[in-house]
mmCIF file with all atom_site columns, C-alpha atoms in Angstrom:
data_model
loop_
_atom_site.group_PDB
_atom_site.id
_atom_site.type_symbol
_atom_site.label_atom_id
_atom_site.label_alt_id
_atom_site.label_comp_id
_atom_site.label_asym_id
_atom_site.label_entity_id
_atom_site.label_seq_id
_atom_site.pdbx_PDB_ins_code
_atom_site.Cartn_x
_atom_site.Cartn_y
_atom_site.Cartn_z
_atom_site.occupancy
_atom_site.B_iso_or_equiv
_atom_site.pdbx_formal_charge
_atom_site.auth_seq_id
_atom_site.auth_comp_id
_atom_site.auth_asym_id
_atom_site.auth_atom_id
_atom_site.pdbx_PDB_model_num
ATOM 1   C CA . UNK Q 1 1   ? -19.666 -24.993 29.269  1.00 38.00 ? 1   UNK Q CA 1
ATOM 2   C CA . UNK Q 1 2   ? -16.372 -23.655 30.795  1.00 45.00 ? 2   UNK Q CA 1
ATOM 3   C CA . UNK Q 1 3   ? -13.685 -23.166 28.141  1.00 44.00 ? 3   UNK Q CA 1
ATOM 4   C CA . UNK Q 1 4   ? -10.226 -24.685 28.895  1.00 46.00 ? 4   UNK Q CA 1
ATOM 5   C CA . UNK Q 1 5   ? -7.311  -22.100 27.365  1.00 48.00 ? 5   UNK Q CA 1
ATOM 6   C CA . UNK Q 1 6   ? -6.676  -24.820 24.182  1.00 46.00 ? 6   UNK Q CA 1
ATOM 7   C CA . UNK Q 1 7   ? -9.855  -25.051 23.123  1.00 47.00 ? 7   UNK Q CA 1
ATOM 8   C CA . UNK Q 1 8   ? -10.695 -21.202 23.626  1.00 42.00 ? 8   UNK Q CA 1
ATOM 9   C CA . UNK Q 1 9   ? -6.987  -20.918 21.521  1.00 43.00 ? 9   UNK Q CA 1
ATOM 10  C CA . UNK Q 1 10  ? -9.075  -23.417 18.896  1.00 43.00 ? 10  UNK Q CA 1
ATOM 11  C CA . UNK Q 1 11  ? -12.003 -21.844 18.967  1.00 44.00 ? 11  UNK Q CA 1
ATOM 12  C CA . UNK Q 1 12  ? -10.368 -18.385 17.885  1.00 46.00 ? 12  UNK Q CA 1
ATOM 13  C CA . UNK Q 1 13  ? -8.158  -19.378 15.205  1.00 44.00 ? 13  UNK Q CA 1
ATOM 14  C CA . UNK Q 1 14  ? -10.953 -21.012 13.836  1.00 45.00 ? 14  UNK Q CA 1
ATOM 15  C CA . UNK Q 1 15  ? -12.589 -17.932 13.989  1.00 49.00 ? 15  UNK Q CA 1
ATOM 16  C CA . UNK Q 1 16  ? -9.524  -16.171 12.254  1.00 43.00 ? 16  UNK Q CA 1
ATOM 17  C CA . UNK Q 1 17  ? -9.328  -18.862 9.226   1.00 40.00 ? 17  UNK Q CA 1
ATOM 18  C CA . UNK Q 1 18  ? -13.345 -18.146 8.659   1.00 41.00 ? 18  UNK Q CA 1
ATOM 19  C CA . UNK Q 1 19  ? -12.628 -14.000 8.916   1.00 44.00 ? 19  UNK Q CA 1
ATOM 20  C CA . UNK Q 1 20  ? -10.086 -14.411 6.288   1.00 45.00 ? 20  UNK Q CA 1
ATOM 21  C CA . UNK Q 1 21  ? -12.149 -17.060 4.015   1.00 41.00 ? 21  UNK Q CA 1
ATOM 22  C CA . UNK Q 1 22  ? -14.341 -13.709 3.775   1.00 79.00 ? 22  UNK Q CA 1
ATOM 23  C CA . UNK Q 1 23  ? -12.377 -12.206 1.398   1.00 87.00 ? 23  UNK Q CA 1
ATOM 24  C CA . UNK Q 1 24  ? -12.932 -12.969 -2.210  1.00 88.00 ? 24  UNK Q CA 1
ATOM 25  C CA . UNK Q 1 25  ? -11.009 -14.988 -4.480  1.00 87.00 ? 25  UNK Q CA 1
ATOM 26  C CA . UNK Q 1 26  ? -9.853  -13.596 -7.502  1.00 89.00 ? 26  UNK Q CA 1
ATOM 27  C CA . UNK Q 1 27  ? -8.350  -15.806 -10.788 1.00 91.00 ? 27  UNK Q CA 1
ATOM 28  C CA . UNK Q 1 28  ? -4.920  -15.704 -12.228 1.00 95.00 ? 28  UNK Q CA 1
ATOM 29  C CA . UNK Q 1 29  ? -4.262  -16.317 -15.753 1.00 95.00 ? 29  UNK Q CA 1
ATOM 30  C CA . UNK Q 1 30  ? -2.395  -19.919 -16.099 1.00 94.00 ? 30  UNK Q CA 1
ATOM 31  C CA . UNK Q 1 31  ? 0.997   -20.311 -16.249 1.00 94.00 ? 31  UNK Q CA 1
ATOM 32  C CA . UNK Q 1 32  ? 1.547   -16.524 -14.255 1.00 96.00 ? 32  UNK Q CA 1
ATOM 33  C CA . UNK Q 1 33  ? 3.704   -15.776 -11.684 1.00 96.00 ? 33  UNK Q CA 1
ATOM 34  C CA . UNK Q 1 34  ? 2.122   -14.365 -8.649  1.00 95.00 ? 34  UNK Q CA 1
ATOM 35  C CA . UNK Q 1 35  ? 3.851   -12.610 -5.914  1.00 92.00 ? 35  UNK Q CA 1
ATOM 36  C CA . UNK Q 1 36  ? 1.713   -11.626 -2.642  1.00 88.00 ? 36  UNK Q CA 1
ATOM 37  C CA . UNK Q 1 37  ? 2.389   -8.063  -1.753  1.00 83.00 ? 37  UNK Q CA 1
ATOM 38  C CA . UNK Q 1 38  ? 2.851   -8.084  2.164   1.00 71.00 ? 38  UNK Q CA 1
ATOM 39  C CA . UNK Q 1 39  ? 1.027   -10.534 4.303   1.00 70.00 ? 39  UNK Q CA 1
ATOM 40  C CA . UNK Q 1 40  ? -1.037  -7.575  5.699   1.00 80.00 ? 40  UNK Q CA 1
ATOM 41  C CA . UNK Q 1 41  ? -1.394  -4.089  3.612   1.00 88.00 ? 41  UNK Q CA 1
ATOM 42  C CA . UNK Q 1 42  ? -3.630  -1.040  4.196   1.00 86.00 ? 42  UNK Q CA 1
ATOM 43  C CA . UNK Q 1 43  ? -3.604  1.789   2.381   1.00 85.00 ? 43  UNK Q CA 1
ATOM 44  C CA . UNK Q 1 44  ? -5.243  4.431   3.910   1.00 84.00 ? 44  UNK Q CA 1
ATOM 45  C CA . UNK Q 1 45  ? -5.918  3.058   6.894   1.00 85.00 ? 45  UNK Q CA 1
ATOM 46  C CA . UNK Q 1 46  ? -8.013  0.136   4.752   1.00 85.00 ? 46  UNK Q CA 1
ATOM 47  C CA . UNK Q 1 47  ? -7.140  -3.166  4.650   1.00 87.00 ? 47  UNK Q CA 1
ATOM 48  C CA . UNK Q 1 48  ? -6.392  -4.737  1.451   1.00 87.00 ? 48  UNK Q CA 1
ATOM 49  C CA . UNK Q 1 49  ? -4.847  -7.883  -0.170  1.00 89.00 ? 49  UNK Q CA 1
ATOM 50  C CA . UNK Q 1 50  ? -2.559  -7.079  -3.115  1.00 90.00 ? 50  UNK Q CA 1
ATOM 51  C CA . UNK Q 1 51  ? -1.147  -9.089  -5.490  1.00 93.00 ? 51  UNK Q CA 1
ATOM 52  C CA . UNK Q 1 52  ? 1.415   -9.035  -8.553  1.00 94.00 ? 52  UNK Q CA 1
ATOM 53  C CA . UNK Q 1 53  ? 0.787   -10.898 -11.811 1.00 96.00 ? 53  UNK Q CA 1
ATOM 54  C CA . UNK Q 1 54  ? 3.248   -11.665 -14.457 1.00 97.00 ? 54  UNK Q CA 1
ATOM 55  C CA . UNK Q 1 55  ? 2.069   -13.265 -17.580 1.00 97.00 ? 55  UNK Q CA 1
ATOM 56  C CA . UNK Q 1 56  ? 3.681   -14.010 -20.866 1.00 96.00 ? 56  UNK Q CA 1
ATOM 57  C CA . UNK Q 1 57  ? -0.053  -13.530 -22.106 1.00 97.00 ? 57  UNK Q CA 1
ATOM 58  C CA . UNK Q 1 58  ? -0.868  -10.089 -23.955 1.00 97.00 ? 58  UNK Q CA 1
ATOM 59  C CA . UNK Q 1 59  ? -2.665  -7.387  -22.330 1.00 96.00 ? 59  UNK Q CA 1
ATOM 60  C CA . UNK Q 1 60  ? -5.470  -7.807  -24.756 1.00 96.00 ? 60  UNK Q CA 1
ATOM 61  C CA . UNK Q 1 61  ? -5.833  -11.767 -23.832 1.00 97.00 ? 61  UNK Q CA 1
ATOM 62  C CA . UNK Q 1 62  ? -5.519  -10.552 -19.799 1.00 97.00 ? 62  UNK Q CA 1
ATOM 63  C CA . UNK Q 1 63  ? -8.165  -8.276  -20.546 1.00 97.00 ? 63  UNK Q CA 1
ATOM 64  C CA . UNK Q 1 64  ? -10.784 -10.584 -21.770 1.00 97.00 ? 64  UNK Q CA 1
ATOM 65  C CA . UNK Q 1 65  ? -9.687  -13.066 -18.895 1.00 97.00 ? 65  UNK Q CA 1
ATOM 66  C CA . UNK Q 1 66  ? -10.455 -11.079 -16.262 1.00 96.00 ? 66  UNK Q CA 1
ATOM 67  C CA . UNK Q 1 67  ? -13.873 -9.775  -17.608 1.00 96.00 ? 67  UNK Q CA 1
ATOM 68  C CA . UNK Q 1 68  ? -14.640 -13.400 -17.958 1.00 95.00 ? 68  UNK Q CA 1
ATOM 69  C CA . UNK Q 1 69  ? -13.455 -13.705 -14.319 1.00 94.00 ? 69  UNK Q CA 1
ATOM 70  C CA . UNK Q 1 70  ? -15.208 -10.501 -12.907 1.00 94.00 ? 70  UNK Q CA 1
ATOM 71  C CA . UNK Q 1 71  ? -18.510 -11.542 -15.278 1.00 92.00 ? 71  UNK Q CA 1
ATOM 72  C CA . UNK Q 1 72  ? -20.697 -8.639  -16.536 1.00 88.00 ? 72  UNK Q CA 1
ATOM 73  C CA . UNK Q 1 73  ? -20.985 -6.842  -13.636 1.00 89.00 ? 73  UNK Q CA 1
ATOM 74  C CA . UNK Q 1 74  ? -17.801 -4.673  -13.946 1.00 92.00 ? 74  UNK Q CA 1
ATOM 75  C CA . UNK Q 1 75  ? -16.583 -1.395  -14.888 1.00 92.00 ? 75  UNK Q CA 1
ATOM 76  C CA . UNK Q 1 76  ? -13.845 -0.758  -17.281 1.00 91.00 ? 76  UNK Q CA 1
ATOM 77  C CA . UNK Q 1 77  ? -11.309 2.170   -17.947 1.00 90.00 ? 77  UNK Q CA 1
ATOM 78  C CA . UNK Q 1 78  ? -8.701  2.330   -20.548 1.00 89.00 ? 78  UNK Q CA 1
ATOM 79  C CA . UNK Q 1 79  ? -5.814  4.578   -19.672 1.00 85.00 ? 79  UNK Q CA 1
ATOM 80  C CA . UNK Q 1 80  ? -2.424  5.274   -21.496 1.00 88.00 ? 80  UNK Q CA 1
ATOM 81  C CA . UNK Q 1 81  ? -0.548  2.700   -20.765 1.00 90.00 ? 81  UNK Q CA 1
ATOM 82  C CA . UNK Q 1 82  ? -2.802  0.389   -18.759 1.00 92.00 ? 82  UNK Q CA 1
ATOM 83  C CA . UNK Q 1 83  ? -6.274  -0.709  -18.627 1.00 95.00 ? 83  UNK Q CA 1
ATOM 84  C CA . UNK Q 1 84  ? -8.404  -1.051  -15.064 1.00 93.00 ? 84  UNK Q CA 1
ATOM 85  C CA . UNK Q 1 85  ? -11.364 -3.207  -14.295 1.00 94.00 ? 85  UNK Q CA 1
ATOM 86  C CA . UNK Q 1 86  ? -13.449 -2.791  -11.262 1.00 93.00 ? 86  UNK Q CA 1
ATOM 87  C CA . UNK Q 1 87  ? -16.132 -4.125  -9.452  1.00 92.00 ? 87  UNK Q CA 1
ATOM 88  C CA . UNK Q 1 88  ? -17.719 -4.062  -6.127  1.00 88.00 ? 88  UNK Q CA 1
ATOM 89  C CA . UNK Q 1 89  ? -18.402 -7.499  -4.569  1.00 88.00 ? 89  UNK Q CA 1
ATOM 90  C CA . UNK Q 1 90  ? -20.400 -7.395  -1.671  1.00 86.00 ? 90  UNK Q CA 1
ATOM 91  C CA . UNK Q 1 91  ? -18.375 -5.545  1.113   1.00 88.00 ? 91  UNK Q CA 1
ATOM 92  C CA . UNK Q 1 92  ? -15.497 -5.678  -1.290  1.00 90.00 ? 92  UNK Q CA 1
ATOM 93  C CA . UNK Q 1 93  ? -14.154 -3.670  -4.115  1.00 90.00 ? 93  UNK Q CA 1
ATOM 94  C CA . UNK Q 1 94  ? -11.645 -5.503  -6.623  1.00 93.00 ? 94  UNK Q CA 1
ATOM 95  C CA . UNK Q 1 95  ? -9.149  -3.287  -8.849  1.00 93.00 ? 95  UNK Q CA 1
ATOM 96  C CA . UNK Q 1 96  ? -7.473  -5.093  -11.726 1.00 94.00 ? 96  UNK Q CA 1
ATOM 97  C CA . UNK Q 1 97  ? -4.815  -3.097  -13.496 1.00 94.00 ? 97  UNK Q CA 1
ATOM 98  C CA . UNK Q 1 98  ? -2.933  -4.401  -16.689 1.00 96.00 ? 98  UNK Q CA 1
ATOM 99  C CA . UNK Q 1 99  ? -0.072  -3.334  -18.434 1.00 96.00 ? 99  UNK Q CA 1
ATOM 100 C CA . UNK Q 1 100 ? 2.583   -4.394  -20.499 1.00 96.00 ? 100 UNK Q CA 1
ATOM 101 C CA . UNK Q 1 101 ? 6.191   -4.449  -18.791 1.00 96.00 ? 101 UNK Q CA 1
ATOM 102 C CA . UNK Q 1 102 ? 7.878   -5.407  -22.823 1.00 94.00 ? 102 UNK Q CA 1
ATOM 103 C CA . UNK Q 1 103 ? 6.184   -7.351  -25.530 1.00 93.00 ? 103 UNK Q CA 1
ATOM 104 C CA . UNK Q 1 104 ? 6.960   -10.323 -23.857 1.00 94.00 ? 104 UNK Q CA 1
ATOM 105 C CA . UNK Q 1 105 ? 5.557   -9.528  -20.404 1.00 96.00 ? 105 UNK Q CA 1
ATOM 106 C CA . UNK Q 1 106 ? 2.321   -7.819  -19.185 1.00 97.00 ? 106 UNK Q CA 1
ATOM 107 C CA . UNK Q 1 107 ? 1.995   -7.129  -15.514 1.00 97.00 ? 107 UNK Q CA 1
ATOM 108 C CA . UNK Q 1 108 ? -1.211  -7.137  -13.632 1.00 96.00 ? 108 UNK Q CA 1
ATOM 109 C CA . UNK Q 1 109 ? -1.771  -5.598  -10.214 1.00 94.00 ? 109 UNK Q CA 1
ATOM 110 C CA . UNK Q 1 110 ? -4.755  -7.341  -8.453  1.00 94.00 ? 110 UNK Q CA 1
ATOM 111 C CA . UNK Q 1 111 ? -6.016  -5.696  -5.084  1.00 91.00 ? 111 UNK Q CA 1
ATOM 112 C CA . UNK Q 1 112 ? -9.335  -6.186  -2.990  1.00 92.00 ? 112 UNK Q CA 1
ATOM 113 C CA . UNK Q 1 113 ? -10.182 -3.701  -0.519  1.00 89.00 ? 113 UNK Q CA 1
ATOM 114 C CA . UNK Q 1 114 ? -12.583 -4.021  2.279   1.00 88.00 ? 114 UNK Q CA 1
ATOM 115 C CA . UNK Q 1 115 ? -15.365 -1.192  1.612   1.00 83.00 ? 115 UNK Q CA 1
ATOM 116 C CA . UNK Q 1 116 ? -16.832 -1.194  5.294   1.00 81.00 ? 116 UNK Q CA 1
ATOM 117 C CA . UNK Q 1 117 ? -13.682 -1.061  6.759   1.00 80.00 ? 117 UNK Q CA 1
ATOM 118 C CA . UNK Q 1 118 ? -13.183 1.857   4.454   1.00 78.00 ? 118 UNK Q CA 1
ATOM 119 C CA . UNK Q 1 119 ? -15.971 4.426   5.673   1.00 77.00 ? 119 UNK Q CA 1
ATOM 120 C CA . UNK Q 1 120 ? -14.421 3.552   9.431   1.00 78.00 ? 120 UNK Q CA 1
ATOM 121 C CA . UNK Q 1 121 ? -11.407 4.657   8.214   1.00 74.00 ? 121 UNK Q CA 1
ATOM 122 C CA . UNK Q 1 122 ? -12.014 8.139   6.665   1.00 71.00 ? 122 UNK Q CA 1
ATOM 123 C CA . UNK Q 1 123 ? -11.802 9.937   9.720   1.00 74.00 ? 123 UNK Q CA 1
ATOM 124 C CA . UNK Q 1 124 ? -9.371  8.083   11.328  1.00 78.00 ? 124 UNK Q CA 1
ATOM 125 C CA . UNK Q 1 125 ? -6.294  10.302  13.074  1.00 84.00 ? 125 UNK Q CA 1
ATOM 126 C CA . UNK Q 1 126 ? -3.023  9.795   10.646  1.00 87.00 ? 126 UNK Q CA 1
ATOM 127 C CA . UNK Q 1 127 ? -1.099  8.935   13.937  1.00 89.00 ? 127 UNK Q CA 1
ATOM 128 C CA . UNK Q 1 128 ? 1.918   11.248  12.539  1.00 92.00 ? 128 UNK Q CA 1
ATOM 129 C CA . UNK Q 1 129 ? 2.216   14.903  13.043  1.00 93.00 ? 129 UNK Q CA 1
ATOM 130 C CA . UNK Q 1 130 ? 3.073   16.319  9.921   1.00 94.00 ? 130 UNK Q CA 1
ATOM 131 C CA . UNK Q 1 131 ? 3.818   20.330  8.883   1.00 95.00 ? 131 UNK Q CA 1
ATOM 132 C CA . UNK Q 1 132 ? 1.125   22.129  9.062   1.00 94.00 ? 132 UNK Q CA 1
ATOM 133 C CA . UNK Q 1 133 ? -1.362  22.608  6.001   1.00 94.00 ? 133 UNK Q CA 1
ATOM 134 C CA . UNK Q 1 134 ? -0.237  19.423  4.713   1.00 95.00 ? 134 UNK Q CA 1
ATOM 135 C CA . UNK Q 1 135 ? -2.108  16.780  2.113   1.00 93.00 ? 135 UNK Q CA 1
ATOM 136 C CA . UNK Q 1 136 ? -1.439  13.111  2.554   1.00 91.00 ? 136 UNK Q CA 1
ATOM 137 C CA . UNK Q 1 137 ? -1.624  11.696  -0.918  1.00 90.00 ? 137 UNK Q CA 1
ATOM 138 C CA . UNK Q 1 138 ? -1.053  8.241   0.024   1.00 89.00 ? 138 UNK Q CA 1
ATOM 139 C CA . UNK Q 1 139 ? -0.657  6.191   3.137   1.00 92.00 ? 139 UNK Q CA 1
ATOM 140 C CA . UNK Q 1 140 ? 0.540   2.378   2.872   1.00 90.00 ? 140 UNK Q CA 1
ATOM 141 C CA . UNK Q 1 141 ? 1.094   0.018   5.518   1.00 91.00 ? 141 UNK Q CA 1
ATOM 142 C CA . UNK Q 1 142 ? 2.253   -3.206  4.909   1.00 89.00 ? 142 UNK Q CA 1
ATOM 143 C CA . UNK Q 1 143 ? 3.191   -6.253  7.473   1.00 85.00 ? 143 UNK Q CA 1
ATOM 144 C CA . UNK Q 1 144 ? 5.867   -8.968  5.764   1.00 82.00 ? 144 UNK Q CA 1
ATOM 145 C CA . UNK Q 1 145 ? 7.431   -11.539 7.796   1.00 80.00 ? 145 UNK Q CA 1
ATOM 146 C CA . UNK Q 1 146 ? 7.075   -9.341  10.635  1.00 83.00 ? 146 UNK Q CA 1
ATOM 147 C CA . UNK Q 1 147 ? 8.468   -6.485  9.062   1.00 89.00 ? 147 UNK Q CA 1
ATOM 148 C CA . UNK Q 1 148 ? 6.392   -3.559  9.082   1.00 91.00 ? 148 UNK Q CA 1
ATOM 149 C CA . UNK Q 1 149 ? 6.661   -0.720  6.879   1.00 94.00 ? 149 UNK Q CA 1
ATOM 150 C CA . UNK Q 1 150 ? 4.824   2.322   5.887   1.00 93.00 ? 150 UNK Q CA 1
ATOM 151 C CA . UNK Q 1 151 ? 5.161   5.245   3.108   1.00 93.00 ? 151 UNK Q CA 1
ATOM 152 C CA . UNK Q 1 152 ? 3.588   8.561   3.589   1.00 93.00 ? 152 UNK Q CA 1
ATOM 153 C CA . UNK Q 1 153 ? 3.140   10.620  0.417   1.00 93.00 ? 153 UNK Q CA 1
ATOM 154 C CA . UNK Q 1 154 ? 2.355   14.004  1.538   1.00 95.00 ? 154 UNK Q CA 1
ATOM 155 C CA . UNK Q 1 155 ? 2.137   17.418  -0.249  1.00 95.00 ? 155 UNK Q CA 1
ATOM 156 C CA . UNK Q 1 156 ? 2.589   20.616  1.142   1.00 96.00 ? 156 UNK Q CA 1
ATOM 157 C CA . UNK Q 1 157 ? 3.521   24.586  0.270   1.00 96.00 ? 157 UNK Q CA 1
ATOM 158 C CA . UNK Q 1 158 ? 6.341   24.902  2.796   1.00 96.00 ? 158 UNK Q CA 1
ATOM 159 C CA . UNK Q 1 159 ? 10.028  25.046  1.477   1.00 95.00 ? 159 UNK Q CA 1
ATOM 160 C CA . UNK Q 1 160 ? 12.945  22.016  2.181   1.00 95.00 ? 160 UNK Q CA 1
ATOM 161 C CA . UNK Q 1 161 ? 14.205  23.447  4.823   1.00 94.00 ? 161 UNK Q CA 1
ATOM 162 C CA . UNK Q 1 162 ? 11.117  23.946  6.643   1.00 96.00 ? 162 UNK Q CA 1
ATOM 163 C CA . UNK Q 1 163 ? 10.026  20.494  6.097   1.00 96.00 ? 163 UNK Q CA 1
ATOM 164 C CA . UNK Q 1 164 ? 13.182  18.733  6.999   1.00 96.00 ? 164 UNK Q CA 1
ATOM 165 C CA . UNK Q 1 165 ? 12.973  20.454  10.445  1.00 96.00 ? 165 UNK Q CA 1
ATOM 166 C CA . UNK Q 1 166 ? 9.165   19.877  11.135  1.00 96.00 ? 166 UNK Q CA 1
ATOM 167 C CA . UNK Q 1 167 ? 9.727   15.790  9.813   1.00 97.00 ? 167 UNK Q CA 1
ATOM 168 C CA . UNK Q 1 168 ? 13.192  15.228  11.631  1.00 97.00 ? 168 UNK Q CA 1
ATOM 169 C CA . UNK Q 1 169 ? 11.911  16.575  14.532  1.00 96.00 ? 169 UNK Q CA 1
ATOM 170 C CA . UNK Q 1 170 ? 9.183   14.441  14.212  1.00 96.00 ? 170 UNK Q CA 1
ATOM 171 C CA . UNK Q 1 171 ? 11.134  11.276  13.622  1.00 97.00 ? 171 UNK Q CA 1
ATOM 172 C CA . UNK Q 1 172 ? 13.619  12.575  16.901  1.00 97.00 ? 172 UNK Q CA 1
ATOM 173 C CA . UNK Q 1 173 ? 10.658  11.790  19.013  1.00 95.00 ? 173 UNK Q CA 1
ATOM 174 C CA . UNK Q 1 174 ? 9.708   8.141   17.541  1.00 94.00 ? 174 UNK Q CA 1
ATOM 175 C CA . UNK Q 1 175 ? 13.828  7.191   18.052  1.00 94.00 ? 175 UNK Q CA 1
ATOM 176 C CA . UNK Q 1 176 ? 15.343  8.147   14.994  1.00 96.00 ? 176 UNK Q CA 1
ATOM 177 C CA . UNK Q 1 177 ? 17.940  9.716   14.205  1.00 96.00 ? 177 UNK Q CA 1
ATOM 178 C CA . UNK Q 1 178 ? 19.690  11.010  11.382  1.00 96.00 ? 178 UNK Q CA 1
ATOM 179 C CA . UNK Q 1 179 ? 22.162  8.485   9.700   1.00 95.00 ? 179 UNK Q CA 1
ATOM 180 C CA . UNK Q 1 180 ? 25.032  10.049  8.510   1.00 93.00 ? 180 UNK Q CA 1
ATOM 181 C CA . UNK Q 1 181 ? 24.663  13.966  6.081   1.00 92.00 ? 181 UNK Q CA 1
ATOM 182 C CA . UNK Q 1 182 ? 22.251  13.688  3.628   1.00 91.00 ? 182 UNK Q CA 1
ATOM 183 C CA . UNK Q 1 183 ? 23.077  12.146  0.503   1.00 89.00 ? 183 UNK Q CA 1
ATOM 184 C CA . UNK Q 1 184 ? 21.208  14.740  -1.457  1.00 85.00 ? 184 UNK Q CA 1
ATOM 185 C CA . UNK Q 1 185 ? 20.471  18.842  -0.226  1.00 86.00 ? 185 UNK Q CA 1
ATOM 186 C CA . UNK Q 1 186 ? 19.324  21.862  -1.967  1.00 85.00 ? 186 UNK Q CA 1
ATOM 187 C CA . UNK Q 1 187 ? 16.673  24.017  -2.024  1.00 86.00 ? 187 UNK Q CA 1
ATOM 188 C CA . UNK Q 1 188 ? 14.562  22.052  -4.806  1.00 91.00 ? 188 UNK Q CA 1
ATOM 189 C CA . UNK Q 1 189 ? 15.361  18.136  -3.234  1.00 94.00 ? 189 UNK Q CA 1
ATOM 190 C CA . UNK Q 1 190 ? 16.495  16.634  -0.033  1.00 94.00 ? 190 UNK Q CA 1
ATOM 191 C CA . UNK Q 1 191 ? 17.244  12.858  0.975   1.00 95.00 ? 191 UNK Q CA 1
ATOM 192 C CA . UNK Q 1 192 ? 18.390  11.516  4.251   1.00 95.00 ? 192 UNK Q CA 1
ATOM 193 C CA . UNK Q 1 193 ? 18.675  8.102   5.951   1.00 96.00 ? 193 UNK Q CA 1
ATOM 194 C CA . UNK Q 1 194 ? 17.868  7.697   9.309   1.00 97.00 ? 194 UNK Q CA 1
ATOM 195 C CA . UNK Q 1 195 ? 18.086  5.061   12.102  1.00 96.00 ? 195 UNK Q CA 1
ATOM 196 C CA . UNK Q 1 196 ? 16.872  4.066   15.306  1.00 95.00 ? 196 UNK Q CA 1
ATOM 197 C CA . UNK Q 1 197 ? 17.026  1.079   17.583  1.00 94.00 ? 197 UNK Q CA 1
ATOM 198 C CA . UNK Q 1 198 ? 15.693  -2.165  14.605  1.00 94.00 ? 198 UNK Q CA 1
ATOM 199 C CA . UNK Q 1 199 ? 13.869  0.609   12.305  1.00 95.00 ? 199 UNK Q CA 1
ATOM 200 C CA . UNK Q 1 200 ? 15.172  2.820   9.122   1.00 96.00 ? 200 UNK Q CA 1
ATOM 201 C CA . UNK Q 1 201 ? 13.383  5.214   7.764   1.00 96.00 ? 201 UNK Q CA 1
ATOM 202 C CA . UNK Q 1 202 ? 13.894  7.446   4.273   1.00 96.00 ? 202 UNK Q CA 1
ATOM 203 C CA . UNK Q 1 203 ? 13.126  10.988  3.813   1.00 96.00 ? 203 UNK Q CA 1
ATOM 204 C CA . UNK Q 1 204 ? 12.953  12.303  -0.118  1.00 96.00 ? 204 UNK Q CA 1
ATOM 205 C CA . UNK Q 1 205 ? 11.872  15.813  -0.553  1.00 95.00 ? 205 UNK Q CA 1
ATOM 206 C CA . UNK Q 1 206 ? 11.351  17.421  -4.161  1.00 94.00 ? 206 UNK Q CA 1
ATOM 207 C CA . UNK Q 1 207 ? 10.170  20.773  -4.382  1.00 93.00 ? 207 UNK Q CA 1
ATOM 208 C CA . UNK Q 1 208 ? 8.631   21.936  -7.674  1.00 92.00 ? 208 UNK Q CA 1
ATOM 209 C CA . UNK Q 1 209 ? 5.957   24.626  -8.938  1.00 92.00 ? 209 UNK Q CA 1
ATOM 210 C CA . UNK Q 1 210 ? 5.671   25.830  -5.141  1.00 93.00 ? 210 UNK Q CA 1
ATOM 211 C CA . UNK Q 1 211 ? 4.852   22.567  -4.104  1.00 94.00 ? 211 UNK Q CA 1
ATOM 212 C CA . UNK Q 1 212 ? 6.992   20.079  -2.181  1.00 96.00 ? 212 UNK Q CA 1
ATOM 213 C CA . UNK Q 1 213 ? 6.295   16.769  -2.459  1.00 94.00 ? 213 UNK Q CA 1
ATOM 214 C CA . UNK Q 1 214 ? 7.541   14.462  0.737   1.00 96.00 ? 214 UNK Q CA 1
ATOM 215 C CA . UNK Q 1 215 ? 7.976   10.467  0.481   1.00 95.00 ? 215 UNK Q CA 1
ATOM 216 C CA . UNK Q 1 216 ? 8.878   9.216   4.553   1.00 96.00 ? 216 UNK Q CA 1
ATOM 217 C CA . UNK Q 1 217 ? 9.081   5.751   4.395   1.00 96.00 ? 217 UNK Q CA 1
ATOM 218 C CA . UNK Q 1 218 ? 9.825   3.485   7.680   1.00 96.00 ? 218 UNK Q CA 1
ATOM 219 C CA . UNK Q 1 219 ? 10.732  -0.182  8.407   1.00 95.00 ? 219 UNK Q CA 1
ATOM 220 C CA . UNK Q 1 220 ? 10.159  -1.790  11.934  1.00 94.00 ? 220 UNK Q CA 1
ATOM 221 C CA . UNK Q 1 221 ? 12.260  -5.051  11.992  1.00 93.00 ? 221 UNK Q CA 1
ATOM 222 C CA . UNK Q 1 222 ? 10.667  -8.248  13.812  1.00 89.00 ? 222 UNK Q CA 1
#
């Protein structure tokens, strides 16, 4: 049977809604307020959905509904501050972290990550030539409303000055440029704006211990 374009248009978002129907559901206490974070995230190069829960409900009532919700299958880890529940789910891994914001409001950060498309990402090229000898900490990608965005955390031995080159540099060749002098610049922290034709992008540098630590954030507008 030869497919006419509408139907074959059909046929794939159909396909699409039953891809994302994949994904497990998790439970929010009653009464929350849920935010989505990002319509599409990955963090390091894995796809994930996030979201952010705010409850008038203790920590210690969030606690037990979530282990109700995850069953007895889970894993459990109280930290200072916050307590994390995890469980794998089939090609999924769930995260749960709760903690209280004030004694009136406890936040929980809900995110599901897809496993398989986790061990294709590990060797994955970063896509972003960085100084070299660096450590990426942290990658996150995020698509909302058509914005895209993306925050490198990387770590590194070099000093400010050698960084700033190495990353404006780098940003020069991906059309951005430097938006004004920076508003910060010294030989233990840097910050800069920069611009380019419907992007921004944020350089903070803070050197510490012989370590610098780099946070490059960039926006794409729709």
């Amino acid at each position: 049977m030869r497919l006419i374009p509408i139907q074959l248009a059909l046929l794939l978002a159909l396909g699409s809604a039953v891809a994302q129907a994949a994904w497990p559901e998790i439970a929010f206490p009653r009464g929350a307020r849920v935010e989505a974070i990002g319509d599409q995230v990955r963090l390091n190069g894995v796809p994930m959905q996030m979201h952010r829960v705010l409850s008038s409900q203790s920590p210690r009532e969030l606690i037990n509904f979530y282990r109700e919700a995850l069953g007895t299958r889970h894993a459990e880890q109280g930290l200072p501050g916050s307590h994390i529940l995890s469980q794998e789910l089939g090609d999924f891994f769930i995260t749960i972290n709760i903690r209280p914001l004030s004694a009136k409001v406890t936040e929980v950060l809900v995110s599901v990550s897809d496993r398989i498309e986790a061990k294709r990402a590990a060797n994955r090229p970063l896509g972003f030539g960085l100084p070299a000898n660096s450590t990426v900490m942290s990658d996150m990608e995020s698509v909302d409303a058509g914005k895209r965005s993306r925050q490198l955390v990387v770590g590194n031995r070099h000093g400010i000055d050698t960084n700033v080159q190495a990353l404006t540099q780098e940003l020069a060749s991906r059309g951005f440029e430097p938006d004004g002098a920076p508003s910060r610049h010294g030989q233990t922290e840097h910050v800069q704006l920069f611009k380019g034709e419907q992007r921004d992008a944020q350089l903070t540098l803070v050197r510490k211990g012989g370590e610098t630590q780099i946070v490059l954030t960039t926006i794409q507008y729709p």
